[in-house]
Backbone as CSV, one residue per row, in Angstrom:
resi,resn,N_x,N_y,N_z,CA_x,CA_y,CA_z,C_x,C_y,C_z
1,UNK,-17.092,62.005,5.439,-18.363,61.347,5.243,-18.673,61.322,3.749
2,UNK,-18.994,60.149,3.230,-19.432,60.032,1.849,-20.808,60.665,1.739
3,UNK,-21.020,61.464,0.704,-22.300,62.166,0.551,-22.892,61.883,-0.819
4,UNK,-24.225,61.805,-0.866,-24.958,61.645,-2.121,-25.832,62.875,-2.300
5,UNK,-25.794,63.476,-3.490,-26.538,64.698,-3.763,-27.236,64.619,-5.125
6,UNK,-28.387,65.268,-5.260,-29.062,65.297,-6.568,-28.363,66.257,-7.524
7,UNK,-28.312,65.873,-8.804,-27.709,66.705,-9.845,-28.743,66.842,-10.959
8,UNK,-29.231,68.065,-11.189,-30.295,68.337,-12.152,-29.726,68.961,-13.416
9,UNK,-30.236,68.556,-14.574,-29.765,69.091,-15.850,-30.939,69.774,-16.556
10,UNK,-30.661,70.955,-17.097,-31.688,71.804,-17.699,-31.376,72.103,-19.158
11,UNK,-32.375,72.575,-19.870,-32.245,72.963,-21.279,-32.050,74.471,-21.419
12,UNK,-31.091,75.035,-20.685,-30.770,76.449,-20.854,-31.318,77.364,-19.780
13,UNK,-32.091,76.842,-18.829,-32.637,77.716,-17.786,-32.182,77.295,-16.385
14,UNK,-31.002,76.687,-16.304,-30.447,76.249,-15.023,-30.269,77.432,-14.063
15,UNK,-29.702,78.518,-14.564,-29.457,79.677,-13.699,-30.763,80.203,-13.124
16,UNK,-31.785,80.320,-13.954,-33.102,80.786,-13.502,-33.660,79.845,-12.428
17,UNK,-33.555,78.534,-12.663,-34.052,77.555,-11.695,-33.305,77.680,-10.368
18,UNK,-31.976,77.815,-10.426,-31.202,77.872,-9.191,-31.403,79.181,-8.444
19,UNK,-31.713,80.249,-9.142,-32.070,81.488,-8.445,-33.379,81.297,-7.679
20,UNK,-34.315,80.556,-8.256,-35.549,80.222,-7.534,-35.217,79.374,-6.304
21,UNK,-34.406,78.315,-6.484,-34.071,77.440,-5.367,-33.358,78.223,-4.262
22,UNK,-32.496,79.157,-4.658,-31.803,79.992,-3.678,-32.804,80.851,-2.904
23,UNK,-33.820,81.370,-3.593,-34.821,82.200,-2.912,-35.656,81.372,-1.932
24,UNK,-35.804,80.097,-2.212,-36.577,79.214,-1.340,-35.729,78.714,-0.166
25,UNK,-34.526,78.199,-0.457,-33.700,77.554,0.562,-32.694,78.482,1.219
26,UNK,-32.417,79.647,0.596,-31.393,80.542,1.114,-30.012,80.048,0.726
27,UNK,-29.007,80.681,1.289,-27.637,80.262,1.041,-26.996,80.973,-0.136
28,UNK,-25.741,80.640,-0.343,-24.937,81.232,-1.412,-24.418,80.126,-2.321
29,UNK,-24.125,80.481,-3.562,-23.542,79.542,-4.509,-22.020,79.539,-4.324
30,UNK,-21.435,78.439,-3.848,-19.978,78.419,-3.705,-19.259,78.375,-5.046
31,UNK,-19.969,77.918,-6.087,-19.350,77.854,-7.407,-20.424,77.975,-8.481
32,UNK,-20.154,78.834,-9.457,-20.971,78.935,-10.666,-19.988,78.970,-11.829
33,UNK,-20.011,77.935,-12.663,-19.112,77.867,-13.809,-19.898,77.794,-15.100
34,UNK,-19.399,78.450,-16.117,-20.056,78.458,-17.425,-19.214,77.672,-18.433
35,UNK,-19.884,77.132,-19.445,-19.175,76.346,-20.455,-18.046,77.135,-21.101
36,UNK,-18.208,78.430,-21.255,-17.177,79.254,-21.876,-15.890,79.325,-21.067
37,UNK,-15.915,78.904,-19.804,-14.730,78.914,-18.949,-13.905,77.641,-19.088
38,UNK,-14.424,76.645,-19.810,-13.704,75.379,-19.981,-12.520,75.582,-20.912
39,UNK,-11.365,75.033,-20.562,-10.212,75.140,-21.467,-10.450,74.337,-22.744
40,UNK,-10.148,74.921,-23.883,-10.310,74.212,-25.155,-9.320,73.061,-25.273
41,UNK,-8.237,73.100,-24.503,-7.216,72.063,-24.582,-7.704,70.711,-24.072
42,UNK,-8.836,70.680,-23.390,-9.378,69.420,-22.880,-10.170,68.671,-23.936
43,UNK,-10.007,69.037,-25.206,-10.727,68.366,-26.270,-12.160,68.836,-26.408
44,UNK,-12.467,69.955,-25.778,-13.816,70.496,-25.863,-13.990,71.241,-27.178
45,UNK,-15.136,71.056,-27.820,-15.355,71.741,-29.091,-15.536,73.242,-28.887
46,UNK,-15.351,74.004,-29.954,-15.657,75.429,-29.896,-17.143,75.578,-29.643
47,UNK,-17.490,76.509,-28.786,-18.882,76.679,-28.393,-19.470,77.942,-28.998
48,UNK,-20.760,77.895,-29.272,-21.460,79.096,-29.693,-21.521,80.055,-28.507
49,UNK,-21.819,81.320,-28.762,-21.938,82.292,-27.677,-23.046,81.863,-26.718
50,UNK,-24.134,81.332,-27.275,-25.246,80.877,-26.440,-24.796,79.755,-25.499
51,UNK,-24.102,78.748,-26.038,-23.619,77.651,-25.204,-22.565,78.138,-24.207
52,UNK,-21.714,79.062,-24.601,-20.662,79.570,-23.713,-21.227,80.198,-22.451
53,UNK,-22.407,80.784,-22.551,-23.019,81.456,-21.406,-23.862,80.536,-20.534
54,UNK,-24.085,79.306,-20.985,-24.878,78.365,-20.190,-24.076,77.874,-18.993
55,UNK,-24.807,77.386,-17.993,-24.192,76.899,-16.769,-23.581,75.516,-16.996
56,UNK,-22.276,75.395,-16.739,-21.586,74.106,-16.789,-21.756,73.393,-15.450
57,UNK,-21.700,74.157,-14.352,-21.913,73.585,-13.021,-22.261,74.699,-12.043
58,UNK,-23.240,74.385,-11.183,-23.618,75.287,-10.099,-23.965,74.419,-8.899
59,UNK,-23.696,74.921,-7.719,-24.050,74.170,-6.517,-24.643,75.103,-5.475
60,UNK,-25.597,74.558,-4.705,-26.258,75.310,-3.642,-26.374,74.408,-2.416
61,UNK,-25.562,74.668,-1.380,-25.688,73.871,-0.154,-27.066,74.069,0.468
62,UNK,-27.640,72.958,0.899,-28.930,72.984,1.584,-28.760,72.183,2.863
63,UNK,-28.707,72.837,3.981,-28.472,72.151,5.238,-27.000,71.818,5.412
64,UNK,-26.721,71.001,6.425,-25.334,70.717,6.784,-24.635,69.745,5.841
65,UNK,-25.373,68.825,5.212,-24.708,67.772,4.458,-25.263,67.567,3.053
66,UNK,-26.140,68.433,2.585,-26.749,68.258,1.261,-26.382,69.416,0.350
67,UNK,-26.166,69.086,-0.920,-25.881,70.104,-1.923,-26.733,69.795,-3.150
68,UNK,-27.507,70.774,-3.587,-28.249,70.667,-4.832,-27.321,71.174,-5.932
69,UNK,-27.109,70.353,-6.963,-26.189,70.723,-8.032,-26.914,70.673,-9.365
70,UNK,-26.387,71.413,-10.354,-27.016,71.393,-11.657,-26.147,71.951,-12.749
71,UNK,-26.655,71.803,-13.981,-25.998,72.344,-15.165,-27.023,72.430,-16.281
72,UNK,-26.628,73.110,-17.351,-27.414,73.149,-18.578,-26.859,72.126,-19.549
73,UNK,-27.715,71.589,-20.360,-27.274,70.814,-21.506,-26.719,71.818,-22.519
74,UNK,-25.937,71.354,-23.475,-25.483,72.250,-24.532,-25.716,71.577,-25.882
75,UNK,-25.421,72.264,-26.965,-25.719,71.716,-28.289,-24.933,70.435,-28.574
76,UNK,-23.747,70.277,-27.980,-22.964,69.056,-28.200,-23.607,67.844,-27.522
77,UNK,-24.229,68.056,-26.373,-24.845,66.936,-25.652,-26.322,66.767,-25.973
78,UNK,-26.927,67.757,-26.605,-28.327,67.644,-27.011,-29.299,68.016,-25.911
79,UNK,-30.546,68.130,-26.298,-31.598,68.528,-25.364,-31.849,67.435,-24.335
80,UNK,-32.251,67.868,-23.169,-32.568,66.978,-22.065,-34.019,66.527,-22.186
81,UNK,-34.243,65.257,-21.926,-35.599,64.737,-21.820,-35.950,64.745,-20.344
82,UNK,-36.952,65.532,-19.971,-37.309,65.629,-18.565,-37.825,64.284,-18.077
83,UNK,-37.395,63.931,-16.881,-37.597,62.602,-16.339,-36.297,61.821,-16.415
84,UNK,-35.403,62.219,-17.338,-34.078,61.616,-17.460,-32.995,62.664,-17.208
85,UNK,-33.370,63.771,-16.603,-32.456,64.904,-16.422,-31.883,64.986,-15.014
86,UNK,-31.785,63.860,-14.340,-31.256,63.863,-12.985,-30.221,62.754,-12.825
87,UNK,-29.168,63.074,-12.109,-28.150,62.092,-11.747,-28.000,62.095,-10.240
88,UNK,-27.488,61.011,-9.719,-27.104,60.959,-8.318,-25.599,61.188,-8.294
89,UNK,-25.187,62.219,-7.582,-23.768,62.550,-7.468,-23.273,62.051,-6.124
90,UNK,-22.198,61.265,-6.166,-21.640,60.737,-4.929,-20.213,61.241,-4.775
91,UNK,-19.919,61.811,-3.614,-18.585,62.318,-3.307,-17.860,61.289,-2.455
92,UNK,-16.818,60.708,-3.018,-16.039,59.673,-2.336,-15.004,60.302,-1.413
93,UNK,-14.503,59.478,-0.490,-13.504,59.941,0.468,-12.077,59.747,-0.022
94,UNK,-11.899,58.963,-1.103,-10.563,58.710,-1.645,-10.690,58.337,-3.120
95,UNK,-9.565,58.371,-3.834,-9.544,57.924,-5.231,-9.930,56.443,-5.313
96,UNK,-9.435,55.667,-4.372,-9.725,54.239,-4.371,-11.219,53.983,-4.187
97,UNK,-11.821,54.728,-3.266,-13.262,54.582,-3.048,-14.030,55.030,-4.286
98,UNK,-13.599,56.122,-4.911,-14.248,56.609,-6.137,-14.180,55.544,-7.226
99,UNK,-13.010,54.927,-7.397,-12.873,53.864,-8.402,-13.771,52.674,-8.073
100,UNK,-13.846,52.302,-6.808,-14.680,51.171,-6.398,-16.150,51.465,-6.692
101,UNK,-16.605,52.671,-6.321,-17.986,53.062,-6.607,-18.243,53.025,-8.110
102,UNK,-17.354,53.677,-8.867,-17.553,53.802,-10.314,-17.550,52.440,-10.996
103,UNK,-16.578,51.607,-10.646,-16.486,50.289,-11.278,-17.720,49.442,-10.981
104,UNK,-18.202,49.503,-9.763,-19.396,48.743,-9.410,-20.644,49.259,-10.092
105,UNK,-20.802,50.580,-10.116,-21.999,51.179,-10.720,-22.018,51.046,-12.238
106,UNK,-20.850,51.076,-12.877,-20.806,51.045,-14.342,-20.800,49.626,-14.908
107,UNK,-20.616,48.608,-14.054,-20.587,47.231,-14.540,-21.908,46.889,-15.240
108,UNK,-21.806,46.449,-16.478,-22.967,46.132,-17.335,-23.832,47.353,-17.626
109,UNK,-23.267,48.539,-17.408,-23.962,49.787,-17.710,-23.261,50.507,-18.849
110,UNK,-23.410,51.824,-18.890,-22.818,52.646,-19.943,-21.954,53.724,-19.294
111,UNK,-20.701,53.796,-19.704,-19.792,54.830,-19.205,-19.846,56.008,-20.167
112,UNK,-20.271,57.163,-19.660,-20.293,58.364,-20.504,-19.042,59.212,-20.320
113,UNK,-18.365,59.073,-19.170,-17.085,59.745,-18.925,-16.305,58.894,-17.932
114,UNK,-15.210,58.271,-18.381,-14.419,57.458,-17.449,-13.848,58.323,-16.322
115,UNK,-13.485,57.698,-15.230,-12.854,58.422,-14.127,-11.565,59.062,-14.637
116,UNK,-11.426,60.359,-14.376,-10.260,61.093,-14.859,-10.037,62.319,-13.989
117,UNK,-8.813,62.832,-14.005,-8.528,64.110,-13.357,-9.071,65.215,-14.250
118,UNK,-9.794,66.157,-13.664,-10.460,67.211,-14.435,-9.764,68.558,-14.276
119,UNK,-10.109,69.473,-15.167,-9.524,70.812,-15.104,-9.979,71.575,-13.863
120,UNK,-11.099,71.178,-13.252,-11.562,71.878,-12.052,-10.968,71.273,-10.776
121,UNK,-10.084,70.286,-10.928,-9.332,69.783,-9.798,-9.893,68.541,-9.120
122,UNK,-10.927,67.945,-9.673,-11.504,66.743,-9.078,-11.139,65.508,-9.896
123,UNK,-11.266,64.371,-9.295,-11.197,63.068,-9.955,-12.651,62.681,-10.147
124,UNK,-13.101,62.509,-11.399,-14.539,62.514,-11.690,-14.869,61.581,-12.843
125,UNK,-16.038,60.968,-12.788,-16.535,60.155,-13.891,-18.055,60.069,-13.857
126,UNK,-18.643,59.694,-15.010,-20.099,59.581,-15.120,-20.465,58.269,-15.807
127,UNK,-21.554,57.664,-15.348,-22.036,56.438,-15.964,-23.535,56.290,-15.721
128,UNK,-24.125,55.375,-16.467,-25.503,54.970,-16.240,-25.454,53.495,-15.881
129,UNK,-26.036,53.145,-14.741,-25.966,51.743,-14.323,-26.905,50.881,-15.158
130,UNK,-26.849,49.587,-14.957,-27.630,48.660,-15.778,-29.134,48.805,-15.556
131,UNK,-29.533,49.598,-14.560,-30.946,49.844,-14.298,-31.420,51.172,-14.871
132,UNK,-30.505,51.914,-15.533,-30.862,53.189,-16.143,-30.703,54.404,-15.247
133,UNK,-30.069,54.237,-14.071,-29.842,55.360,-13.155,-28.521,56.025,-13.511
134,UNK,-28.544,57.356,-13.652,-27.351,58.143,-13.976,-26.582,58.454,-12.694
135,UNK,-25.257,58.235,-12.744,-24.384,58.474,-11.593,-23.232,59.390,-11.980
136,UNK,-22.838,60.249,-11.042,-21.631,61.063,-11.135,-20.807,60.728,-9.899
137,UNK,-19.572,60.281,-10.105,-18.696,59.921,-8.990,-17.580,60.955,-8.932
138,UNK,-17.353,61.513,-7.753,-16.426,62.623,-7.589,-15.543,62.399,-6.372
139,UNK,-14.273,62.763,-6.499,-13.372,62.835,-5.357,-12.599,64.138,-5.470
140,UNK,-12.710,64.975,-4.448,-11.963,66.237,-4.385,-10.745,66.022,-3.499
141,UNK,-9.581,66.008,-4.127,-8.345,65.833,-3.366,-8.062,67.090,-2.564
142,UNK,-7.724,66.910,-1.305,-7.394,68.035,-0.442,-5.970,68.454,-0.759
143,UNK,-5.818,69.708,-1.161,-4.483,70.237,-1.509,-3.767,70.658,-0.232
144,UNK,-2.534,70.214,-0.096,-1.726,70.632,1.054,-1.112,71.990,0.764
145,UNK,-1.136,72.863,1.742,-0.611,74.215,1.535,0.648,74.448,2.317
C-alpha cells in the first residue's frame, strides 16, 4: 500500500518534540539517526559537534498505517521558517512508481535532492512542486535473505 506521512523539520529541538509526541501517542521509535552518523564519503560537509548531535531522521508509528517523521535543520541547510517546515513523505511500492511520483511532482517545481540510492538503503528524493508544497519520495527495497 502506498502511504503518505507528515514530515516535520525543527530548529534543533526535534528530539524534544518527538519525546512529547511519543508521550501522547505511545509507541516506540523504530529509527533515530543523527547527522554525525552520516558517512562523510557521501559528500557531506564536516559537521560541528552541535550539528552532529541533531536528529537527521526519526520516525514514530501512529496507528496501523501512519508514521510521523521528523528531523532537525542544520547549519548547512539553515534555519527553518515555521509554516514551511513540513513535507509530505510518500512511500512508493517500486522504484518505477517512485520515479513516476517524483517526476510528476517536480515538473515545473524545484528539485532539492534528485532520486538516488542513499546510505540508509532507500531510493529517495526531495522536491517542491510548482504550488510550493514540499515532497519527499521514498522507496525501501525489500532485501532478500
